[in-house]
Amino acid sequence: MDLGLWTLRLGVVSDRTWQPGSLAIALKNLLLSGKMASNVEAPERWYLALLGFAEHFRTSSPPKIRLCVHCLQAVFQFKPPQRIEARTHLQLGSVLYHHTKNSELARSHLEKAWFISQQVPQFEDVKFEAASILSELFCQQNLVDSAKPLLRKAIQISQQTPYWHCRLLFQLAQLHTLEKDLVSACDLLGVGAEYARVVGSEYTRALFLLSKGMLLLMERKLGEVHPLLTLCGTIVENWQGNPIQKESLRVFFLVLQVTHYLDAGQVKSVKPCLKQLQQCIQTISTLHDDEILPSNPADLFHWLPKEHMCVLVYLVTVMHSMQAGYLEKAQKYTDKALMQLEKLKMLDCSPILSTFQVILLEHIIMCRLVTGHKATALQEISQVCQLCQQSPRLFTNHAAQLHTLLGLYCISVNCMDNAEAQFTTALRLTTHQELWTYIVTNLASVYIREGNRHQELYSLLERINPDHNFPVSSHCLRAAAFYIRGLLSFFQGRYNEAKRFLRETLKMSNAEDLNRLTACSLVLLGHIFYVLGNHRVRLNDRCYNNQLWSSALLKDLNKALGNTMDAHEAAQMHQNFSQQLLVCPWTDGPPPVQIQAQNGPTTSLASLL
């Protein structure tokens, strides 16, 4: 799994701030503060009236944002005191930022709110909310160098306000993560964990530590990850609090464990953790949200909404099913996850939903290519392109994966030159070691099939030598590297050497239930025994796992043994599988220029390749 795709997703449980909806909260606060007593001053009455009108227009259907803004701007005509002036600038900045494209005017109001609020004592909510939203706006305008010092200053002066101090630490850590400065992000999360411990919030301490663990996994600092996850497990189990918050911590913890196993290619070893994760999400789905706010303000956080967690559990289940070769199961859970995503995206524009959708599509595209549904795979590649076009950051994070998928598609339609071009581009774009190794392994298979790229091939094989200094710790990728070596030795006629490599592949595949590698290795071994004249060795049903290849081999084996009826049956089986795989119109000759995507526009194949 590409852990670089998992961004920090920590937010506020209770909306105590000037996010959309904050105008209603402001009205409520005024009413509860006792300022509606008989001796209320006139400015406060007009302020309450204008605030009420602004909220009415904001919540109209459809919202009347222009009128809402006019009402808030009218506040300044009364030359209000600093507290009201700063609060109104914040409200205007927030409304303009969230509901309009007038980012310059939003920035102006937020900067004024931040400046004025620093001069007003005990005005933390307005002061730090202004800093938080203003830094978001700076990032949106690619002014990261302006966002960082603003957040650092806000963090420095918020140490007496636990909620805001933690929230701003999370926000700055997320900013460093998006910039791929994981060292700085880890340092901030470590500071947050210690601060949360000091203020007596074990819950938020666990969130900081789990977030740090996620980044350490991304950095491949496994020596630091293991003790940290052990500590997190202890904290999560011992913490007694809101049941949904506790279970969400467990989900976070288990997701990290599962993805760590999958990233290492340990498909069998991950099963107990994956089962716990699935049971945990079932428990969460039965719990009702508790409206009671935590007594400790530092506990006012959550990781993900439970609906998002459900999709995430589907996603890691799909990842496991694909690695294990359970293609029907992968298809089943992908369909469920995509259906739930479509429902969520109608009400929620959270960027992480698009990230989930892209990762799901990436996995199901590989599933389509394995099962021979090439037309559907290309249509789904087109969907990924469309999703990435909507978000520059999404495209940056998934460009290498997209080129890799196109390379795999090109292999499936026997366009080796195009496949090489796609894989070469993907290698240039990725910094992720596991993905790099996966691409190199597939590029090596392209060179083996071309048969005349010996220098390039041997250069690649030296970089993914499974016997010496293999670049990653992935069990699955190392087994695949042995298979590639066996495949090369087979084509070169070095059958004993090929058998050694393939038996190593089988040993590793069987240890972790890597069923597709097991099937491919068995069929290739069967082919080797057939060439060597040992016709009895591989006549068993396991050859059917790799259906097309194995049925051809069974046909030749039975013919050599004189089993006429069995040979005829195998020939018919091979014909049936061939017809299923050759329904794609691109198997003969070059692929078509265009393809009609399902529920979408025509996709230009030339533009993709």
XYZ file of C-alpha atoms in Angstrom:
609
model
C 0.000 0.000 0.000
C 1.186 3.546 -0.720
C 1.251 4.946 2.803
C 2.032 8.345 1.380
C -1.642 8.592 0.460
C -2.781 8.538 4.069
C -2.902 12.149 5.209
C -3.630 13.299 8.718
C -7.385 13.430 9.231
C -7.975 14.832 12.699
C -10.810 17.249 13.325
C -13.066 18.700 15.975
C -15.872 16.717 17.573
C -17.816 19.773 18.704
C -18.022 22.858 16.534
C -16.982 25.489 19.073
C -15.528 27.647 16.311
C -16.517 29.954 13.480
C -16.939 27.301 10.861
C -20.151 27.390 8.772
C -22.939 27.324 11.320
C -20.985 29.531 13.706
C -23.384 32.434 13.332
C -26.065 30.362 15.041
C -23.604 29.493 17.785
C -22.793 33.192 18.214
C -26.482 33.942 18.698
C -26.775 31.157 21.239
C -23.706 32.381 23.123
C -25.105 35.898 23.320
C -28.390 34.636 24.688
C -26.671 32.450 27.291
C -24.193 35.084 28.378
C -26.788 37.213 30.169
C -26.410 40.092 27.750
C -30.117 40.065 26.993
C -30.948 41.451 30.400
C -33.040 44.597 30.756
C -29.989 46.849 30.965
C -28.600 45.641 27.597
C -26.903 48.396 25.637
C -28.151 49.481 22.227
C -25.048 48.383 20.291
C -25.545 44.838 21.500
C -29.183 44.870 20.393
C -28.329 45.993 16.874
C -25.463 43.503 16.776
C -27.759 40.657 17.768
C -30.295 41.723 15.131
C -27.716 41.894 12.318
C -26.237 38.575 13.400
C -29.707 37.010 13.332
C -30.384 38.299 9.811
C -26.980 37.087 8.623
C -27.627 33.589 9.961
C -31.125 33.575 8.415
C -29.690 34.354 4.973
C -26.836 31.869 5.354
C -29.207 29.012 6.188
C -31.792 29.876 3.526
C -32.431 27.360 0.777
C -30.549 28.144 -1.358
C -28.157 30.152 0.853
C -28.174 33.911 0.252
C -24.496 34.502 0.921
C -24.422 38.012 -0.562
C -27.139 39.197 1.844
C -25.425 37.411 4.737
C -22.205 39.278 3.943
C -24.072 42.618 3.702
C -25.554 42.112 7.180
C -22.147 41.367 8.677
C -20.520 44.303 6.900
C -23.206 46.589 8.328
C -21.820 45.874 11.810
C -18.806 48.096 11.065
C -21.094 51.108 10.420
C -21.750 51.268 14.185
C -18.042 51.466 15.063
C -18.263 48.453 17.408
C -15.867 47.676 20.256
C -12.790 45.547 19.502
C -14.349 42.251 20.578
C -17.301 42.625 18.186
C -15.072 44.050 15.432
C -12.642 41.101 15.591
C -15.451 38.570 15.810
C -17.234 40.069 12.781
C -14.044 40.088 10.701
C -13.656 36.395 11.548
C -17.261 35.626 10.610
C -16.912 37.467 7.303
C -13.598 35.794 6.535
C -15.037 32.372 7.326
C -18.185 32.861 5.233
C -16.203 34.221 2.272
C -13.618 31.431 2.538
C -16.141 28.603 2.738
C -18.882 29.908 0.441
C -17.248 32.138 -2.200
C -14.171 32.354 -4.423
C -13.254 35.816 -3.145
C -10.146 34.597 -1.352
C -8.441 38.005 -1.240
C -11.331 39.616 0.635
C -11.546 36.584 2.937
C -7.818 36.893 3.626
C -8.171 40.602 4.433
C -10.911 39.979 7.020
C -9.067 37.032 8.582
C -5.836 39.011 8.894
C -7.732 41.832 10.627
C -9.415 39.330 12.966
C -6.029 37.810 13.857
C -4.420 41.224 14.442
C -7.254 42.747 16.513
C -7.931 39.624 18.590
C -4.341 39.557 19.849
C -5.004 42.908 21.537
C -8.110 41.636 23.362
C -7.578 39.607 26.569
C -9.256 36.199 26.981
C -10.357 36.009 23.366
C -8.810 32.641 22.509
C -11.547 31.147 20.326
C -11.603 34.058 17.884
C -7.816 34.532 17.932
C -6.873 30.923 17.224
C -9.742 30.199 14.839
C -8.617 33.203 12.776
C -5.063 31.810 12.700
C -6.303 28.334 11.767
C -8.535 29.413 8.862
C -6.034 31.997 7.621
C -3.310 29.345 7.431
C -5.687 27.088 5.464
C -6.305 29.931 3.047
C -2.555 30.564 2.697
C -2.049 26.896 1.811
C -4.866 27.074 -0.738
C -3.041 30.033 -2.340
C 0.269 28.091 -2.281
C 1.640 30.494 0.331
C 2.937 27.754 2.614
C 5.806 29.938 3.803
C 3.219 32.380 5.180
C 1.136 29.644 6.818
C 4.007 28.080 8.793
C 5.121 31.104 10.864
C 1.489 32.012 11.513
C 0.786 28.536 12.938
C 4.051 28.517 14.904
C 3.176 31.801 16.578
C -0.357 30.605 17.345
C 1.072 27.393 18.845
C 3.515 29.398 20.951
C 0.827 31.607 22.534
C -1.822 28.872 22.929
C -0.117 26.707 25.554
C -2.636 27.718 28.214
C -5.526 26.655 25.937
C -5.264 22.849 25.564
C -7.872 22.413 22.837
C -6.391 25.048 20.544
C -2.789 24.112 21.282
C -3.450 20.501 20.239
C -5.508 21.472 17.227
C -2.862 23.868 15.898
C -0.125 21.257 16.439
C -2.154 18.780 14.387
C -2.683 21.398 11.682
C 1.005 22.295 11.369
C 1.957 18.597 11.401
C -0.511 17.991 8.581
C 0.996 20.866 6.612
C 4.494 19.376 6.962
C 3.097 15.969 5.959
C 1.572 17.344 2.761
C 4.977 18.862 1.982
C 6.537 15.424 2.628
C 8.617 16.873 5.473
C 7.856 13.873 7.658
C 10.695 14.512 10.111
C 9.266 17.903 11.138
C 5.754 16.443 11.251
C 6.891 13.599 13.535
C 8.648 16.070 15.833
C 5.454 18.128 16.186
C 3.342 15.044 16.861
C 5.817 13.978 19.525
C 5.503 17.411 21.151
C 1.715 17.072 21.003
C 1.783 13.620 22.608
C 3.856 14.885 25.529
C 1.645 17.976 25.940
C -1.504 15.825 25.938
C 0.044 13.607 28.628
C 0.827 16.650 30.780
C -2.737 18.022 30.523
C -4.182 14.599 31.366
C -5.596 13.627 27.946
C -4.600 10.020 27.248
C -7.117 9.922 24.393
C -5.491 12.785 22.468
C -2.059 11.469 23.418
C -3.001 8.252 21.612
C -4.130 10.245 18.564
C -0.796 12.058 18.422
C 1.170 8.816 18.837
C -0.881 6.900 16.261
C -0.457 9.765 13.801
C 3.283 9.694 14.441
C 3.262 5.931 13.913
C 1.580 6.435 10.549
C 4.322 8.825 9.450
C 7.084 6.528 10.739
C 5.603 3.756 8.611
C 5.735 6.106 5.631
C 9.417 6.777 6.401
C 10.066 3.020 6.813
C 11.481 3.585 10.310
C 10.288 0.195 11.461
C 12.616 0.104 14.465
C 10.734 3.089 15.916
C 7.297 1.937 14.762
C 7.133 -1.323 16.713
C 7.688 0.062 20.250
C 5.435 3.038 19.472
C 2.564 0.817 18.313
C 3.034 -1.367 21.392
C 2.690 1.729 23.596
C -0.369 2.867 21.606
C -2.021 -0.525 22.040
C -1.599 -0.288 25.816
C -2.976 3.279 25.948
C -5.982 2.407 23.773
C -6.924 -0.645 25.810
C -6.548 1.153 29.153
C -8.397 4.337 28.203
C -11.944 4.522 29.567
C -14.138 7.099 27.883
C -16.651 7.678 25.106
C -17.231 4.235 23.468
C -17.149 5.630 19.910
C -13.905 7.500 20.602
C -12.369 4.364 22.115
C -13.405 2.191 19.173
C -12.185 4.809 16.688
C -8.777 4.673 18.392
C -8.813 0.894 18.003
C -9.695 1.237 14.312
C -6.814 3.688 13.811
C -4.446 1.339 15.638
C -5.585 -1.755 13.716
C -5.521 0.030 10.344
C -1.859 0.865 10.949
C -1.111 -2.743 11.869
C -2.969 -4.159 8.853
C -1.381 -1.769 6.374
C 2.031 -2.487 7.871
C 1.553 -6.221 7.264
C 0.194 -5.658 3.758
C 3.020 -3.297 2.896
C 5.385 -6.090 3.932
C 3.483 -8.555 1.704
C 2.489 -10.710 4.682
C -0.969 -11.713 3.537
C -1.357 -14.691 5.881
C 0.115 -13.048 8.979
C -2.265 -10.099 8.714
C -5.456 -12.157 8.986
C -5.931 -11.970 12.799
C -5.504 -8.163 12.776
C -7.799 -7.783 9.786
C -10.469 -9.867 11.502
C -10.206 -7.700 14.650
C -10.522 -4.581 12.500
C -13.658 -5.889 10.781
C -15.198 -6.797 14.149
C -14.290 -3.366 15.514
C -16.040 -1.510 12.684
C -19.136 -3.664 13.223
C -19.111 -2.607 16.876
C -18.836 1.076 15.939
C -21.747 0.819 13.507
C -24.020 -0.284 16.392
C -23.024 2.604 18.687
C -24.932 5.883 18.806
C -23.102 9.191 18.790
C -22.886 10.643 22.278
C -23.771 14.346 22.408
C -22.084 14.829 25.793
C -18.838 16.755 25.357
C -15.704 15.458 27.115
C -14.841 17.256 30.347
C -11.230 17.723 29.221
C -11.065 20.287 26.362
C -7.999 18.494 25.012
C -10.248 15.500 24.221
C -12.353 17.411 21.666
C -10.968 15.538 18.652
C -11.758 12.571 16.504
C -9.871 10.724 13.787
C -12.502 10.010 11.125
C -16.308 9.961 11.014
C -17.497 6.387 11.441
C -18.953 6.380 7.896
C -15.465 7.128 6.557
C -13.993 4.421 8.776
C -16.399 1.871 7.252
C -15.139 2.729 3.759
C -11.537 2.525 4.979
C -12.091 -0.979 6.371
C -13.614 -2.035 3.043
C -10.533 -0.589 1.359
C -7.948 -2.501 3.399
C -10.058 -5.653 2.928
C -9.868 -5.129 -0.844
C -6.099 -4.643 -0.600
C -5.768 -7.898 1.309
C -8.019 -9.789 -1.112
C -6.007 -8.575 -4.113
C -2.668 -9.597 -2.597
C -4.068 -12.977 -1.591
C -5.597 -13.557 -5.026
C -9.210 -13.597 -3.800
C -10.446 -11.676 -6.832
C -14.179 -12.288 -6.370
C -13.941 -11.066 -2.768
C -12.012 -7.989 -3.915
C -14.758 -7.243 -6.440
C -17.488 -7.714 -3.819
C -15.971 -5.315 -1.282
C -15.005 -2.787 -3.944
C -18.621 -2.621 -5.110
C -19.813 -2.113 -1.517
C -17.227 0.579 -0.813
C -17.863 2.494 -4.052
C -21.615 2.429 -3.435
C -21.137 3.845 0.063
C -18.697 6.445 -1.265
C -21.208 7.698 -3.800
C -23.769 8.211 -1.037
C -21.260 10.017 1.180
C -20.044 12.305 -1.614
C -23.578 13.598 -2.115
C -23.402 15.165 1.362
C -19.686 15.434 2.079
C -16.962 17.041 -0.049
C -14.087 15.796 2.128
C -10.966 15.243 -0.045
C -10.237 11.920 1.660
C -13.323 10.403 0.012
C -11.815 11.029 -3.432
C -8.553 9.501 -2.204
C -10.415 6.379 -1.045
C -12.209 6.186 -4.399
C -8.967 6.418 -6.385
C -7.247 3.717 -4.304
C -10.253 1.410 -4.672
C -10.294 1.943 -8.429
C -6.546 1.285 -8.646
C -7.018 -2.098 -7.010
C -10.085 -3.114 -8.983
C -8.310 -2.133 -12.235
C -5.570 -4.637 -11.401
C -8.291 -7.179 -10.678
C -9.874 -6.534 -14.114
C -6.534 -6.984 -15.867
C -5.863 -10.272 -14.072
C -9.296 -11.621 -15.018
C -9.046 -10.409 -18.623
C -11.661 -7.619 -18.473
C -9.435 -5.158 -20.289
C -12.127 -2.853 -21.660
C -13.577 -2.330 -18.193
C -10.073 -1.748 -16.820
C -9.423 1.019 -19.347
C -12.740 2.664 -18.564
C -11.867 2.651 -14.866
C -8.420 4.100 -15.613
C -10.329 6.903 -17.322
C -12.347 7.412 -14.111
C -9.115 7.736 -12.115
C -7.871 10.337 -14.613
C -11.066 12.349 -14.200
C -10.850 12.233 -10.401
C -7.201 13.305 -10.462
C -7.978 16.203 -12.791
C -10.262 17.617 -10.106
C -7.456 17.819 -7.550
C -3.820 18.739 -8.298
C -2.698 17.146 -5.028
C -4.520 13.910 -5.832
C -2.850 13.812 -9.251
C 0.580 14.435 -7.711
C 0.072 11.600 -5.215
C -1.254 9.124 -7.792
C 0.530 10.010 -11.050
C 3.042 7.157 -10.676
C 0.286 4.648 -9.893
C -1.712 5.827 -12.912
C 1.232 5.327 -15.272
C 1.857 1.925 -13.688
C -1.740 0.870 -14.369
C -1.436 2.027 -17.969
C 1.759 -0.004 -18.252
C -0.024 -3.115 -16.966
C -2.854 -2.503 -19.415
C -0.334 -2.198 -22.279
C 1.193 -5.553 -21.279
C -2.265 -7.121 -21.327
C -2.805 -5.996 -24.943
C 0.780 -6.878 -25.954
C 1.921 -3.271 -26.538
C 5.370 -3.670 -25.034
C 6.848 -0.379 -26.273
C 4.002 1.559 -24.673
C 4.293 -0.522 -21.510
C 7.998 0.318 -21.255
C 7.261 4.032 -21.733
C 4.580 4.007 -19.006
C 6.746 2.115 -16.507
C 9.730 4.389 -17.187
C 7.564 7.446 -16.536
C 6.193 5.893 -13.347
C 9.727 5.197 -12.085
C 10.632 8.837 -12.651
C 7.604 10.026 -10.680
C 7.691 7.770 -7.618
C 9.768 8.033 -4.455
C 7.976 5.104 -2.804
C 10.315 2.117 -2.555
C 7.650 -0.604 -2.679
C 5.994 0.931 -5.740
C 9.405 1.413 -7.367
C 10.231 -2.269 -6.823
C 6.832 -3.340 -8.166
C 7.341 -1.250 -11.325
C 10.881 -2.561 -11.881
C 9.628 -6.133 -11.530
C 6.985 -5.584 -14.211
C 9.407 -3.719 -16.473
C 11.772 -6.695 -16.197
C 8.946 -8.950 -17.390
C 8.516 -6.653 -20.415
C 12.215 -6.958 -21.298
C 12.032 -10.753 -20.889
C 9.085 -10.923 -23.303
C 10.827 -8.675 -25.849
C 13.851 -10.979 -25.769
C 16.395 -8.470 -27.098
C 16.926 -6.078 -24.160
C 19.587 -8.051 -22.327
C 21.682 -5.139 -21.048
C 18.682 -3.235 -19.651
C 17.226 -6.445 -18.219
C 20.361 -7.468 -16.330
C 20.737 -3.929 -15.001
C 17.204 -4.117 -13.575
C 17.654 -7.600 -12.141
C 20.754 -6.485 -10.248
C 18.625 -3.860 -8.496
C 15.979 -6.396 -7.412
C 18.178 -9.370 -6.590
C 16.129 -11.438 -4.088
C 19.269 -13.233 -2.875
C 21.254 -10.104 -2.056
C 20.339 -6.618 -0.778
C 16.715 -6.677 -1.887
C 15.572 -3.024 -1.762
C 12.434 -3.508 0.360
C 11.237 -5.766 3.161
C 8.106 -6.873 1.276
C 7.712 -10.644 1.390
C 5.407 -10.575 -1.629
C 7.718 -8.490 -3.831
C 10.726 -10.626 -2.953
C 8.778 -13.756 -3.922
C 7.845 -12.047 -7.209
C 11.515 -11.248 -7.832
C 12.354 -14.957 -7.503
C 9.570 -15.727 -10.000
C 10.976 -13.202 -12.514
C 14.390 -14.876 -12.194
C 12.760 -18.254 -12.776
C 10.907 -16.948 -15.815
C 14.128 -15.611 -17.340
C 15.988 -18.873 -16.690
C 13.103 -20.789 -18.303
C 13.259 -18.718 -21.494
C 17.030 -19.156 -21.589
C 16.674 -22.930 -21.297
C 18.420 -23.118 -17.902
C 15.738 -25.370 -16.447
C 17.461 -26.516 -13.256
C 18.198 -22.921 -12.308
C 14.611 -22.003 -13.166
C 13.316 -24.781 -10.902
C 15.425 -23.445 -8.008
C 14.011 -19.949 -8.349
C 10.445 -21.166 -8.776
C 10.658 -23.473 -5.772
C 11.858 -20.493 -3.728
C 8.849 -18.561 -5.008
C 6.559 -21.428 -4.015
C 8.078 -21.657 -0.546
C 7.572 -17.947 0.083
C 4.119 -17.870 -1.547
C 2.826 -20.818 0.461
C 4.135 -19.259 3.681
C 1.919 -16.172 3.209
C -0.949 -17.511 1.032
C 0.108 -15.599 -2.079
C -2.218 -17.638 -4.266
C -1.599 -15.985 -7.631
C 2.176 -16.359 -7.347
C 1.677 -19.956 -6.241
C -0.501 -20.648 -9.290
C 1.890 -19.018 -11.757
C 4.877 -20.842 -10.257
C 3.132 -24.218 -10.416
C 2.125 -23.745 -14.042
C 5.612 -22.653 -15.077
C 7.124 -25.588 -13.192
C 4.644 -27.841 -14.982
C 5.804 -26.405 -18.300
C 9.437 -27.086 -17.357
C 8.684 -30.707 -16.420
C 6.806 -31.110 -19.691
C 9.786 -29.800 -21.683
C 12.082 -32.130 -19.731
C 9.825 -35.076 -20.556
C 8.635 -35.657 -16.996
C 4.953 -35.785 -17.942
C 3.594 -37.251 -14.724
C 4.801 -34.710 -12.211
C 2.382 -31.814 -12.648
C -0.863 -33.537 -13.638
C -2.948 -32.193 -10.786
C -5.879 -29.876 -10.336
C -3.809 -26.981 -8.963
C -2.856 -26.128 -12.538
C -6.397 -24.844 -13.016
C -5.604 -21.776 -10.901
C -3.926 -20.139 -13.880
C -6.668 -21.205 -16.211
C -5.623 -20.318 -19.718
C -1.982 -21.295 -19.418
C -2.632 -24.424 -17.392
C -5.380 -25.666 -19.726
C -2.962 -25.382 -22.689
C -0.329 -27.273 -20.717
C -2.818 -29.972 -19.698
C -3.815 -30.389 -23.332
C -0.188 -30.972 -24.406
C 0.542 -33.237 -21.428
C -2.431 -35.486 -22.079
C -1.633 -35.627 -25.770
C 1.953 -36.690 -24.974
C 0.653 -39.368 -22.620
C -1.844 -40.668 -25.169
C -4.916 -39.690 -23.092
C -7.074 -38.723 -26.078
C -10.272 -37.980 -24.180
C -8.524 -35.893 -21.514
C -6.568 -34.032 -24.177
C -9.810 -33.192 -26.017
C -11.436 -31.979 -22.779
C -8.423 -29.787 -21.971
C -8.438 -28.394 -25.527
C -12.108 -27.446 -25.149
C -11.379 -25.844 -21.776
C -8.527 -23.853 -23.335
C -10.814 -22.673 -26.152
C -13.452 -21.490 -23.653
C -10.939 -19.547 -21.585
C -9.435 -18.057 -24.741
C -12.821 -16.776 -25.882
C -13.455 -15.199 -22.478
C -10.125 -13.372 -22.541
C -10.269 -12.286 -26.170
C -13.568 -10.403 -26.031
C -11.497 -7.227 -25.629
C -11.235 -5.563 -29.074
C -7.552 -4.693 -28.604
C -6.023 -8.177 -28.590
C -5.383 -8.157 -32.340
C -3.472 -5.173 -33.683
C -3.118 -1.801 -31.984
C -5.676 -0.651 -29.406
C -8.459 1.611 -30.646
C -8.055 5.376 -30.495
C -11.181 5.849 -28.397
C -13.262 3.877 -25.946
C -16.684 4.724 -24.569
C -16.426 4.786 -20.783
C -19.338 3.562 -18.707
C -21.519 6.455 -17.534
C -18.942 8.906 -18.824
C -17.460 10.645 -21.857
C -15.427 9.040 -24.606
C -11.858 8.489 -23.478
C -8.988 9.106 -25.852
C -6.573 6.207 -25.563
C -3.904 8.289 -27.276
C -4.128 10.894 -24.524
C -3.712 8.225 -21.858
C -0.752 6.527 -23.516
